[in-house]
């Protein structure tokens, strides 16, 4: 009996956790110690057991870190960079050193390639790198990577009146003197979307380009294209043709003759450059992985795929649980040479998920993403779906590079199609999101999403009907909260719940320098209420100052004012007005009753709906420290009418709502966003510094005035 107990204890006692090492000069037959490290990440994963720490020595690793099942509660497996060493998981492999490069013309070099390189260069996500910097596939008009947000560099313009479906007319094309036959036309068509079409024919000096007709995309005579898409857009650019190769740092591949063309930077010989070609789509992957910590690893030219989406119809998907990501940096995760929108997809149904587009994703439950960076993506910077997912102190930047409504800086979706074990909300806190062609922060229900103390700016740059913080149509997002955020420099609405909101709280947010202020739309039932208090919305816009609406109003359709003011809590807000607007589907009935389809609320409507100050017709300088954009400070100034006139909000400390607006004169100063920036500079602590940063990252002093809304 004693022997049996001894053996039982022997085999059930936890084995002491071990440290393993991998290095670029290691060997997989080694024991994995710091002196005799492994060579491959695959070996590291194969030997790691719960509780082990796996250290990656500095260097570039050209393989995917494929996580296994992971660790266990209290004994996670850790994969991290060793000390302060720089670890890069690179999606590109070096080009063969003996490629037969030869001068072609005009500073361009050319070489024939083998079958392996041919297969890499014909991928839709093909990329070339010099060191860690991507090169540009030859394009017209010329635009450097850092010039993406300069509209006059990024885009050419078509003549909207003369263009027809399948035929684009542009004087710029004629003046280029180039023949674009066989190339790829990338056009906005409508502001919120972007797609590619093959160019069927064009002639040098001609102003007409004929392109393939697919799905109605590009039809300027469409009667429905403008609705809900931000209006028509005339922007486009062209790739996929040798005639466009004329700038340093550009490349072109002709698959018909297996020849690669390159115009090297500074006219260097290609063999003197550290040239690489994208060979892997994914840098870190995991399916059904649990209890893993990832720390201080850079992922370049490939993506992060942790978990998988459920099928478009039905349940399923693979969830990752209890993952902690800290100090992860992902750049240029995804790329597309041809942006596809399916045949038959109308502009009203283009919210498709883009499941084949390998932007970074984390799908699961109870995971933490802390102090991570996600940058440079034509799609989402990061896509998170699940429950109990926490994003904190992160920076997401330069995303949705061409402007697509369904591609945002940070997208967070509440999980509902897989086997989740909890109902915990997702949270995004102290995160900085900037330079997005689409929405900045996208929050989709049906469960609670919490967004607090985030700094969102330079959003919607290449879209039309878009928001800085966006809860989209049919979200419901029960019990969500949006609080203590700065939202500014948005080419659209500052913050919005587009439809079907339910018991959402919005408080202490500051919005400025946007086309429009806010829109909060409930599902329309008696319980589908909003609590909106102590917000400062400094946007002079008659359409969306603070706009309230309902998707499907229940009860008396013609008396929404009383129903809203009796059921919603709207207190202590300062803006250019609180406005109600019926959905357009009810306009006929409302008009037939002789009532307006929209109207403004009074400052005081009821006990639950009062102390809402309007700046319309007022001198805003009486209210705030500074309203000048360059020196903006939207805290109440000395003697401001905002001070001391707030109304108590149920469940809120009275000292937090003594004044009207987002800031209390006697309270501690707060500022949102991450406590770091990618370049090492200090993050902004004042609104003045926030505006300066917005201008610096765009390269110009851009303002977003209501009168310029919709201009593309």
XYZ file of C-alpha atoms in Angstrom:
712
model
C 0.000 0.000 0.000
C 2.831 2.400 0.881
C 4.517 1.632 -2.447
C 1.263 2.395 -4.313
C 0.850 5.762 -2.573
C 4.479 6.638 -3.294
C 4.091 5.862 -6.996
C 0.815 7.803 -7.170
C 2.465 10.871 -5.673
C 5.427 10.454 -7.990
C 3.318 10.541 -11.137
C 0.834 13.226 -10.040
C 3.259 15.748 -8.586
C 3.675 18.793 -10.855
C 6.917 18.643 -12.808
C 9.039 21.727 -12.164
C 8.615 24.361 -14.876
C 11.549 24.709 -17.245
C 13.132 27.483 -19.278
C 13.784 26.839 -22.966
C 15.652 28.961 -25.487
C 15.695 29.315 -29.248
C 18.244 31.275 -31.271
C 19.023 31.892 -34.916
C 22.350 30.073 -34.443
C 20.875 27.157 -32.492
C 20.200 23.553 -33.445
C 17.049 21.540 -32.875
C 19.094 18.593 -31.606
C 20.301 20.747 -28.709
C 18.713 20.571 -25.254
C 17.153 24.060 -25.462
C 19.267 25.596 -22.702
C 20.590 29.132 -22.981
C 24.002 27.749 -23.969
C 22.598 25.132 -26.349
C 19.401 26.696 -27.769
C 17.018 25.230 -30.290
C 16.955 26.571 -33.846
C 13.247 26.567 -34.675
C 10.116 27.926 -33.092
C 8.413 24.655 -33.979
C 10.804 22.768 -31.714
C 10.154 25.249 -28.931
C 6.391 24.666 -29.172
C 6.830 20.900 -29.354
C 8.698 20.622 -26.047
C 6.886 23.302 -24.036
C 4.663 22.104 -21.202
C 2.325 24.018 -18.857
C 4.298 26.438 -16.704
C 7.327 26.556 -19.010
C 8.949 29.801 -20.165
C 10.194 29.858 -23.747
C 12.730 32.575 -24.512
C 13.410 33.734 -28.062
C 16.861 35.218 -28.538
C 17.259 38.331 -30.662
C 17.106 38.057 -34.435
C 14.844 37.545 -37.425
C 12.819 34.323 -37.576
C 11.302 33.331 -40.897
C 8.711 30.841 -39.716
C 5.294 30.816 -38.093
C 4.969 30.438 -34.342
C 2.184 27.833 -34.371
C 0.868 27.568 -30.842
C -0.420 24.247 -29.631
C -3.039 23.518 -26.995
C -1.208 25.749 -24.527
C -0.846 25.621 -20.771
C -3.302 25.441 -17.903
C -4.764 27.704 -15.248
C -1.990 28.821 -12.949
C 0.615 27.357 -15.308
C 0.564 29.208 -18.633
C 3.203 28.681 -21.289
C 5.133 31.884 -21.986
C 6.785 32.800 -25.292
C 8.798 35.979 -25.044
C 11.827 37.849 -26.278
C 14.846 37.290 -24.089
C 15.739 40.378 -22.058
C 15.722 43.506 -24.199
C 16.668 41.662 -27.377
C 14.739 42.441 -30.566
C 12.744 39.520 -31.949
C 11.070 39.767 -35.357
C 8.864 37.134 -36.940
C 9.214 38.129 -40.591
C 6.816 37.028 -43.308
C 9.380 37.598 -46.061
C 12.217 35.383 -47.261
C 15.384 36.725 -48.905
C 15.420 36.829 -52.678
C 17.954 34.431 -54.210
C 21.348 36.125 -54.195
C 22.225 35.056 -57.734
C 19.215 36.428 -59.566
C 20.358 37.532 -63.062
C 19.717 41.243 -62.571
C 20.418 43.442 -65.577
C 19.822 47.102 -66.331
C 16.689 47.627 -68.383
C 16.101 51.372 -68.869
C 15.541 54.620 -66.967
C 17.181 53.290 -63.813
C 15.053 50.134 -63.852
C 16.550 46.678 -63.363
C 14.987 43.404 -64.503
C 15.524 39.681 -64.024
C 13.835 36.394 -64.828
C 12.669 34.346 -61.842
C 12.253 30.664 -61.010
C 8.961 28.883 -60.387
C 9.066 29.326 -56.603
C 9.563 33.078 -56.811
C 6.943 33.233 -59.568
C 4.385 31.639 -57.249
C 5.213 34.151 -54.514
C 5.017 37.167 -56.819
C 1.655 36.134 -58.264
C -0.050 35.892 -54.869
C -2.653 38.552 -54.206
C -0.756 39.511 -51.049
C 2.655 39.651 -52.766
C 5.051 42.154 -51.230
C 8.706 43.038 -51.714
C 10.834 44.405 -48.888
C 14.163 46.177 -48.593
C 15.235 45.242 -45.106
C 12.161 45.790 -42.963
C 10.571 48.362 -45.285
C 8.016 47.369 -47.944
C 8.458 48.540 -51.508
C 5.557 49.858 -53.578
C 4.035 47.968 -56.466
C 4.268 50.318 -59.450
C 1.304 52.672 -59.403
C -0.102 55.816 -60.944
C -0.198 58.454 -59.662
C 3.042 58.020 -57.736
C 2.602 57.911 -53.973
C 5.097 56.940 -51.295
C 3.971 54.861 -48.328
C 4.269 57.827 -45.991
C 2.097 59.901 -48.351
C -0.969 57.661 -48.074
C -3.080 60.346 -46.362
C -2.158 63.098 -48.832
C -5.200 63.050 -51.105
C -3.529 64.764 -54.057
C -0.712 62.183 -54.017
C -2.812 59.102 -53.341
C -5.642 59.614 -55.823
C -6.469 60.739 -59.329
C -9.996 61.944 -60.117
C -12.492 60.955 -62.778
C -15.111 63.104 -64.485
C -18.298 61.939 -62.798
C -20.672 63.388 -65.390
C -18.940 61.836 -68.411
C -18.046 58.467 -66.870
C -20.417 55.546 -67.369
C -20.519 51.993 -66.036
C -17.431 50.237 -67.385
C -15.973 53.458 -68.798
C -13.994 55.900 -66.665
C -13.193 59.348 -68.054
C -10.316 61.353 -66.597
C -8.283 64.261 -67.972
C -5.496 63.241 -65.569
C -5.202 59.884 -67.329
C -4.867 61.551 -70.722
C -2.209 63.961 -69.462
C -0.151 61.103 -68.010
C 0.812 59.972 -71.520
C 0.710 56.347 -70.364
C -1.107 53.283 -71.663
C -2.796 51.417 -68.808
C -4.196 48.482 -70.785
C -4.025 45.283 -68.745
C -3.590 47.113 -65.469
C -5.822 47.185 -62.404
C -8.170 50.076 -61.676
C -8.749 50.687 -57.965
C -11.646 53.050 -57.424
C -13.693 54.388 -54.552
C -16.894 54.855 -56.604
C -18.792 55.503 -53.370
C -17.055 57.034 -50.389
C -17.480 54.112 -47.995
C -16.141 51.372 -50.256
C -13.261 50.492 -52.504
C -12.727 47.756 -55.085
C -10.504 46.696 -57.984
C -11.382 45.948 -61.593
C -9.233 44.858 -64.551
C -8.595 47.448 -67.247
C -9.735 46.001 -70.559
C -8.461 48.724 -72.866
C -6.870 52.147 -72.890
C -4.594 54.060 -75.216
C -1.710 56.424 -74.638
C -3.014 59.976 -74.368
C -6.646 58.859 -74.204
C -8.954 60.060 -71.440
C -11.126 56.929 -71.400
C -10.410 53.692 -69.543
C -12.634 50.666 -70.149
C -12.810 48.219 -67.242
C -14.588 44.968 -66.412
C -18.158 45.208 -65.158
C -18.715 43.220 -61.971
C -21.452 43.661 -59.402
C -22.457 47.145 -60.517
C -19.394 48.619 -58.846
C -18.521 51.851 -60.620
C -21.954 52.650 -62.048
C -22.367 56.444 -61.647
C -26.030 56.191 -62.654
C -27.004 53.836 -59.838
C -30.058 55.121 -57.981
C -29.190 53.286 -54.770
C -25.400 53.586 -54.634
C -25.405 56.876 -52.732
C -27.765 55.775 -49.972
C -25.878 54.960 -46.802
C -22.505 54.909 -48.542
C -21.318 58.456 -47.961
C -22.097 59.595 -51.502
C -20.285 59.117 -54.785
C -16.516 59.450 -54.925
C -14.398 60.178 -57.987
C -11.085 58.930 -56.573
C -9.045 56.135 -58.152
C -5.520 54.906 -58.800
C -3.944 52.288 -61.091
C -1.459 49.426 -60.606
C -0.597 46.235 -62.453
C 1.106 47.750 -65.487
C 4.759 48.231 -66.395
C 3.993 51.694 -67.745
C 3.453 52.885 -64.153
C 6.977 51.904 -63.054
C 8.853 55.199 -62.921
C 9.640 56.017 -59.270
C 12.386 54.803 -56.949
C 11.216 52.063 -54.613
C 8.632 50.680 -57.058
C 8.446 47.182 -58.548
C 6.405 45.325 -61.156
C 6.105 41.646 -62.036
C 5.076 40.359 -65.459
C 3.815 36.786 -64.916
C 3.505 36.098 -68.646
C 7.286 36.134 -69.070
C 8.267 35.539 -65.415
C 10.196 38.800 -65.215
C 10.602 41.045 -62.169
C 11.271 44.761 -62.648
C 12.631 47.027 -59.924
C 13.634 50.672 -59.685
C 15.901 50.523 -56.630
C 16.208 53.313 -54.082
C 19.125 55.636 -54.856
C 19.799 53.677 -58.069
C 21.596 50.932 -56.155
C 22.380 47.549 -57.647
C 19.637 45.121 -56.492
C 22.251 42.682 -55.190
C 23.421 45.308 -52.701
C 19.943 45.526 -51.203
C 18.501 43.196 -48.577
C 15.576 42.257 -50.794
C 12.866 39.947 -49.517
C 9.586 38.594 -50.859
C 6.522 37.750 -48.799
C 6.429 33.995 -48.231
C 4.142 33.549 -45.192
C 0.758 35.061 -44.444
C 0.796 34.319 -40.710
C 3.435 35.012 -38.064
C 1.661 33.686 -34.959
C -1.248 31.253 -35.114
C -3.359 29.322 -32.665
C -6.629 27.408 -32.663
C -8.346 26.404 -29.440
C -5.206 27.560 -27.643
C -5.498 28.332 -23.931
C -3.322 29.839 -21.204
C -0.471 31.241 -23.276
C 1.432 34.495 -22.668
C 3.105 36.243 -25.621
C 5.529 39.051 -24.777
C 7.683 41.557 -26.659
C 7.613 40.004 -30.121
C 7.419 41.947 -33.400
C 5.475 40.522 -36.328
C 6.367 42.048 -39.703
C 4.903 41.371 -43.134
C 2.593 38.664 -41.793
C -0.366 38.439 -39.493
C -1.635 37.299 -36.132
C -4.360 34.627 -36.357
C -5.480 33.443 -32.952
C -8.773 31.579 -33.149
C -11.009 31.342 -36.187
C -14.299 32.851 -37.210
C -17.416 30.711 -37.276
C -18.862 29.940 -40.692
C -20.864 32.763 -42.260
C -23.994 30.739 -41.578
C -24.254 28.488 -38.554
C -22.254 28.048 -35.386
C -18.714 26.986 -34.775
C -15.334 28.629 -34.933
C -12.293 27.926 -32.792
C -11.839 29.963 -29.634
C -8.632 30.889 -27.853
C -9.009 31.412 -24.122
C -6.962 33.154 -21.439
C -4.257 34.457 -23.743
C -2.183 37.445 -22.617
C -0.460 39.526 -25.280
C 1.958 42.189 -24.081
C 4.426 44.246 -26.091
C 3.399 42.631 -29.392
C 3.972 44.797 -32.478
C 2.348 43.922 -35.798
C 3.152 45.885 -38.962
C 2.102 45.332 -42.577
C 0.189 42.223 -41.554
C -1.912 42.056 -44.705
C -1.805 43.322 -48.247
C -3.918 43.011 -51.371
C -2.996 43.767 -54.947
C -6.608 43.251 -56.014
C -9.455 44.244 -53.675
C -12.409 42.032 -54.412
C -16.094 42.787 -53.964
C -18.205 39.800 -55.018
C -20.248 39.746 -58.192
C -23.815 40.676 -57.379
C -22.982 42.420 -54.091
C -24.728 45.769 -54.036
C -23.284 48.785 -52.257
C -25.938 48.276 -49.570
C -24.661 44.782 -48.697
C -20.928 45.369 -48.696
C -20.483 44.931 -44.947
C -19.035 41.484 -45.621
C -16.416 40.388 -43.140
C -13.507 39.904 -45.487
C -12.754 36.521 -43.928
C -10.050 35.697 -46.453
C -8.180 38.926 -45.781
C -5.496 38.173 -43.241
C -5.625 41.151 -40.920
C -4.721 40.397 -37.269
C -7.494 38.607 -35.382
C -8.035 37.282 -31.883
C -11.227 35.305 -31.407
C -11.916 33.840 -28.018
C -12.701 34.482 -24.404
C -11.048 36.188 -21.427
C -7.964 37.374 -23.294
C -5.847 40.465 -22.617
C -4.084 42.612 -25.228
C -1.913 45.051 -23.309
C 0.559 47.669 -24.572
C 0.578 46.314 -28.121
C 0.912 48.087 -31.480
C -0.926 47.366 -34.720
C -0.048 49.463 -37.757
C -0.152 49.763 -41.537
C -3.002 47.686 -42.913
C -5.467 48.134 -45.786
C -7.952 46.308 -43.550
C -8.585 46.332 -39.806
C -5.603 47.126 -37.647
C -6.924 44.506 -35.217
C -10.123 42.445 -35.185
C -11.258 41.028 -31.841
C -14.339 38.868 -31.390
C -15.485 37.185 -28.221
C -16.406 37.805 -24.616
C -14.355 39.115 -21.751
C -11.779 40.431 -24.233
C -9.704 43.314 -22.856
C -7.697 45.754 -24.956
C -5.671 48.166 -22.840
C -2.952 50.755 -23.433
C -2.551 49.836 -27.099
C -1.825 51.965 -30.178
C -3.538 51.234 -33.506
C -2.623 53.399 -36.479
C -2.598 53.746 -40.267
C -5.355 51.289 -41.115
C -8.093 50.922 -43.749
C -5.585 52.636 -46.008
C -8.009 52.992 -48.918
C -11.126 53.717 -46.888
C -13.705 50.973 -46.441
C -16.689 51.295 -44.129
C -16.317 47.707 -42.942
C -12.622 48.060 -42.141
C -11.656 50.008 -39.021
C -8.683 50.792 -36.859
C -9.860 48.523 -34.052
C -12.929 46.306 -34.465
C -14.349 44.628 -31.345
C -17.322 42.294 -31.740
C -19.284 40.584 -29.018
C -19.211 36.813 -29.560
C -22.504 35.047 -30.128
C -22.051 32.162 -32.571
C -19.693 29.912 -30.615
C -19.754 28.027 -27.313
C -18.896 30.822 -24.904
C -18.730 30.085 -21.187
C -19.385 33.610 -19.906
C -21.389 36.736 -20.670
C -18.596 39.154 -19.754
C -18.360 42.419 -21.657
C -15.471 43.370 -23.918
C -13.480 46.434 -22.874
C -11.269 48.901 -24.722
C -9.477 51.270 -22.374
C -6.625 53.781 -22.508
C -5.980 53.039 -26.164
C -4.928 55.429 -28.933
C -6.368 54.943 -32.420
C -5.469 57.228 -35.306
C -5.096 57.558 -39.071
C -7.879 55.285 -40.309
C -9.582 55.429 -43.678
C -12.625 53.898 -41.973
C -14.012 54.098 -38.454
C -11.564 54.454 -35.604
C -13.170 52.171 -33.010
C -15.905 49.784 -34.211
C -18.033 48.127 -31.509
C -20.603 45.512 -32.512
C -23.099 43.843 -30.147
C -25.347 42.160 -29.216
C -23.601 42.162 -25.832
C -21.968 44.904 -23.801
C -18.945 46.784 -25.130
C -17.112 49.187 -22.829
C -14.958 51.974 -24.316
C -13.343 54.242 -21.745
C -10.472 56.739 -21.757
C -9.546 56.208 -25.392
C -8.077 58.797 -27.759
C -9.482 58.469 -31.288
C -8.468 60.908 -34.024
C -7.887 61.218 -37.762
C -10.671 58.767 -38.628
C -12.855 58.280 -41.686
C -10.128 59.882 -43.793
C -11.149 58.056 -46.978
C -14.798 57.341 -46.190
C -18.016 59.315 -46.082
C -20.719 58.044 -43.733
C -18.440 57.060 -40.867
C -17.778 57.704 -37.153
C -14.795 57.945 -34.854
C -16.426 55.584 -32.343
C -19.064 53.508 -34.100
C -21.728 51.110 -32.857
C -23.201 49.925 -36.179
C -26.630 49.019 -37.396
C -28.609 46.327 -35.532
C -25.979 46.160 -32.806
C -28.286 46.424 -29.755
C -25.121 46.339 -27.608
C -27.094 45.990 -24.385
C -25.503 47.787 -21.403
C -22.591 49.200 -23.377
C -20.769 52.283 -22.085
C -18.759 54.978 -23.849
C -17.044 57.306 -21.401
C -14.104 59.660 -20.901
C -12.950 59.534 -24.523
C -11.473 62.234 -26.733
C -12.699 62.019 -30.332
C -11.511 64.614 -32.831
C -10.327 65.217 -36.378
C -12.927 62.867 -37.863
C -14.160 63.052 -41.442
C -17.660 62.160 -40.303
C -19.596 61.848 -37.049
C -17.690 61.924 -33.792
C -19.565 59.088 -32.041
C -22.589 57.096 -33.088
C -24.917 54.220 -32.327
C -26.404 53.798 -35.771
C -29.487 51.798 -34.813
C -31.051 49.366 -32.318
C -29.285 50.685 -29.224
C -30.447 49.376 -25.864
C -29.552 50.706 -22.394
C -26.329 52.370 -23.500
C -24.515 54.879 -21.287
C -22.581 57.803 -22.786
C -20.797 60.189 -20.446
C -17.860 62.577 -20.078
C -16.757 62.410 -23.699
C -15.196 65.323 -25.585
C -15.717 65.672 -29.350
C -14.317 68.427 -31.559
C -13.131 69.115 -35.126
C -15.470 66.606 -36.768
C -18.025 66.999 -39.547
C -20.820 66.119 -37.121
C -21.232 65.623 -33.392
C -23.037 62.477 -32.229
C -25.987 60.259 -33.056
C -27.631 57.943 -30.528
C -30.394 55.729 -31.901
C -32.327 53.300 -29.729
C -34.290 50.248 -30.806
C -37.440 52.216 -29.969
C -39.028 50.273 -27.115
C -39.858 51.654 -23.685
C -36.855 49.807 -22.212
C -34.506 50.753 -25.038
C -33.185 53.843 -23.311
C -29.941 55.799 -23.304
C -28.240 57.541 -20.402
C -26.337 60.514 -21.816
C -24.719 62.949 -19.424
C -21.846 65.394 -18.992
C -20.581 65.307 -22.569
C -18.879 68.200 -24.360
C -19.655 68.109 -28.086
C -18.013 71.153 -29.661
C -19.192 70.671 -33.246
C -21.318 73.337 -34.929
C -23.532 71.096 -37.046
C -27.295 71.428 -37.443
C -27.671 67.846 -38.724
C -25.949 65.897 -35.930
C -25.166 68.127 -32.932
C -26.350 65.522 -30.425
C -28.926 63.626 -32.451
C -31.410 61.256 -30.827
C -33.423 58.777 -32.868
C -35.275 55.444 -32.738
C -35.196 52.560 -35.187
C -38.690 51.191 -34.515
C -40.615 53.559 -32.213
C -43.150 51.762 -30.028
C -46.235 53.546 -28.731
C -47.412 56.932 -29.948
C -45.408 57.658 -33.105
C -46.459 61.299 -33.156
C -45.498 62.093 -29.566
C -41.915 60.955 -29.268
C -40.808 64.069 -27.356
C -42.714 63.110 -24.195
C -41.722 59.449 -24.437
C -38.042 60.275 -24.877
C -37.885 62.935 -22.162
C -39.724 60.718 -19.678
C -37.701 57.531 -20.284
C -34.207 58.591 -21.327
C -31.713 60.240 -18.980
C -30.090 63.193 -20.760
C -28.392 65.645 -18.404
C -25.577 68.188 -18.233
C -24.483 68.071 -21.869
C -23.072 71.057 -23.735
C -23.296 71.069 -27.529
C -24.866 72.973 -30.392
C -28.221 71.450 -29.569
C -30.117 68.268 -28.749
C -32.197 67.122 -31.689
C -34.698 64.353 -32.404
C -35.109 62.912 -35.906
C -37.547 60.289 -37.148
C -36.301 57.492 -39.340
C -37.073 58.272 -42.969
C -39.507 55.318 -43.138
C -41.869 57.280 -40.853
C -41.596 60.635 -42.601
C -44.703 60.220 -44.730
C -46.919 59.491 -41.728
C -45.349 62.250 -39.640
C -45.667 64.828 -42.397
C -49.276 63.869 -43.081
C -50.013 64.719 -39.438
C -48.533 68.156 -39.989
C -45.502 67.505 -37.780
C -41.808 68.064 -38.506
C -39.573 65.043 -39.118
C -36.945 66.569 -36.830
C -36.933 69.109 -34.008
C -34.702 70.436 -31.250
C -35.295 69.809 -27.563
C -35.380 72.608 -25.037
C -32.655 73.027 -22.452
C -34.987 71.668 -19.778
C -37.685 69.157 -20.738
C -38.201 67.010 -17.620
C -36.477 65.906 -14.426
C -34.572 63.308 -16.445
C -33.911 65.603 -19.386
C -32.482 68.965 -18.346
C -29.432 71.197 -17.915
C -28.418 70.608 -21.530
C -26.761 73.813 -22.713
C -26.794 74.810 -26.359
C -24.003 76.907 -27.849
C -26.104 77.855 -30.877
C -26.068 81.631 -31.170
C -23.758 81.908 -28.166
C -20.175 83.097 -27.816
C -18.437 79.804 -27.005
C -15.486 81.696 -25.535
C -17.703 82.483 -22.535
C -17.864 78.767 -21.790
C -14.400 77.308 -22.434
C -10.774 78.167 -21.774
C -10.019 78.256 -25.517
C -12.039 77.455 -28.634
C -9.226 78.235 -31.074
C -8.354 74.895 -32.685
C -4.604 75.359 -32.411
C -4.884 76.110 -28.688
C -8.109 74.290 -27.892
C -9.035 73.613 -24.273
C -12.667 72.666 -23.676
C -12.582 72.785 -19.915
C -14.865 75.441 -18.413
C -13.182 78.827 -18.103
C -13.384 81.042 -15.042
C -16.919 82.368 -14.717
C -18.275 79.888 -17.271
C -22.068 79.324 -17.239
C -21.199 75.609 -17.148
C -19.824 75.797 -13.605
C -22.194 74.884 -10.798
C -25.241 74.347 -12.997
C -25.120 70.567 -13.334
C -27.934 68.282 -12.189
C -27.396 65.178 -10.056
C -27.298 61.940 -12.049
C -28.689 58.847 -10.383
C -25.913 56.529 -9.241
C -23.151 59.093 -9.896
C -21.103 60.936 -7.276
C -22.639 64.452 -7.138
C -19.177 66.026 -7.330
C -18.709 64.381 -10.743
C -21.691 66.197 -12.248
C -21.776 69.539 -10.438
C -20.778 71.286 -13.676
C -22.139 70.903 -17.183
C -19.883 69.183 -19.707
C -17.148 66.569 -19.570
C -14.836 68.373 -17.129
C -15.554 69.428 -13.570
C -13.876 72.648 -12.471
C -12.907 71.311 -9.053
C -11.975 67.768 -10.058
C -8.664 66.212 -11.045
C -7.743 66.683 -14.691
C -7.979 63.584 -16.881
C -6.726 62.751 -20.350
C -7.255 59.562 -22.360
C -5.226 57.254 -24.560
C -2.156 55.057 -24.254
C 0.755 56.212 -22.098
C 3.210 55.719 -24.967
C 3.583 56.400 -28.706
C 5.261 54.214 -31.370
C 8.034 56.701 -32.084
C 8.977 57.046 -28.435
C 7.585 60.572 -28.143
C 5.398 61.565 -25.213
C 1.657 61.029 -25.717
C -0.519 64.155 -25.689
C -1.816 65.242 -22.297
C -3.753 68.317 -23.444
C -6.238 68.936 -26.243
C -3.778 71.396 -27.760
C -1.128 68.671 -27.889
C -3.716 66.251 -29.322
C -4.456 68.616 -32.216
C -0.735 69.104 -32.876
C -0.269 65.322 -32.985
C -3.214 64.912 -35.371
C -1.688 67.460 -37.726
C 1.789 65.954 -37.420
C 0.676 62.406 -38.245
C -1.252 63.623 -41.322
C 1.422 66.023 -42.456
C -0.951 68.996 -42.706
C -3.124 71.239 -40.541
C -6.427 69.636 -41.447
C -9.807 70.831 -40.226
C -13.099 69.017 -40.654
C -15.806 71.591 -41.208
C -19.454 70.678 -41.746
C -19.551 72.667 -44.991
C -16.958 70.300 -46.512
C -18.897 67.146 -45.641
C -19.127 64.593 -48.450
C -16.505 66.143 -50.716
C -14.326 63.489 -52.360
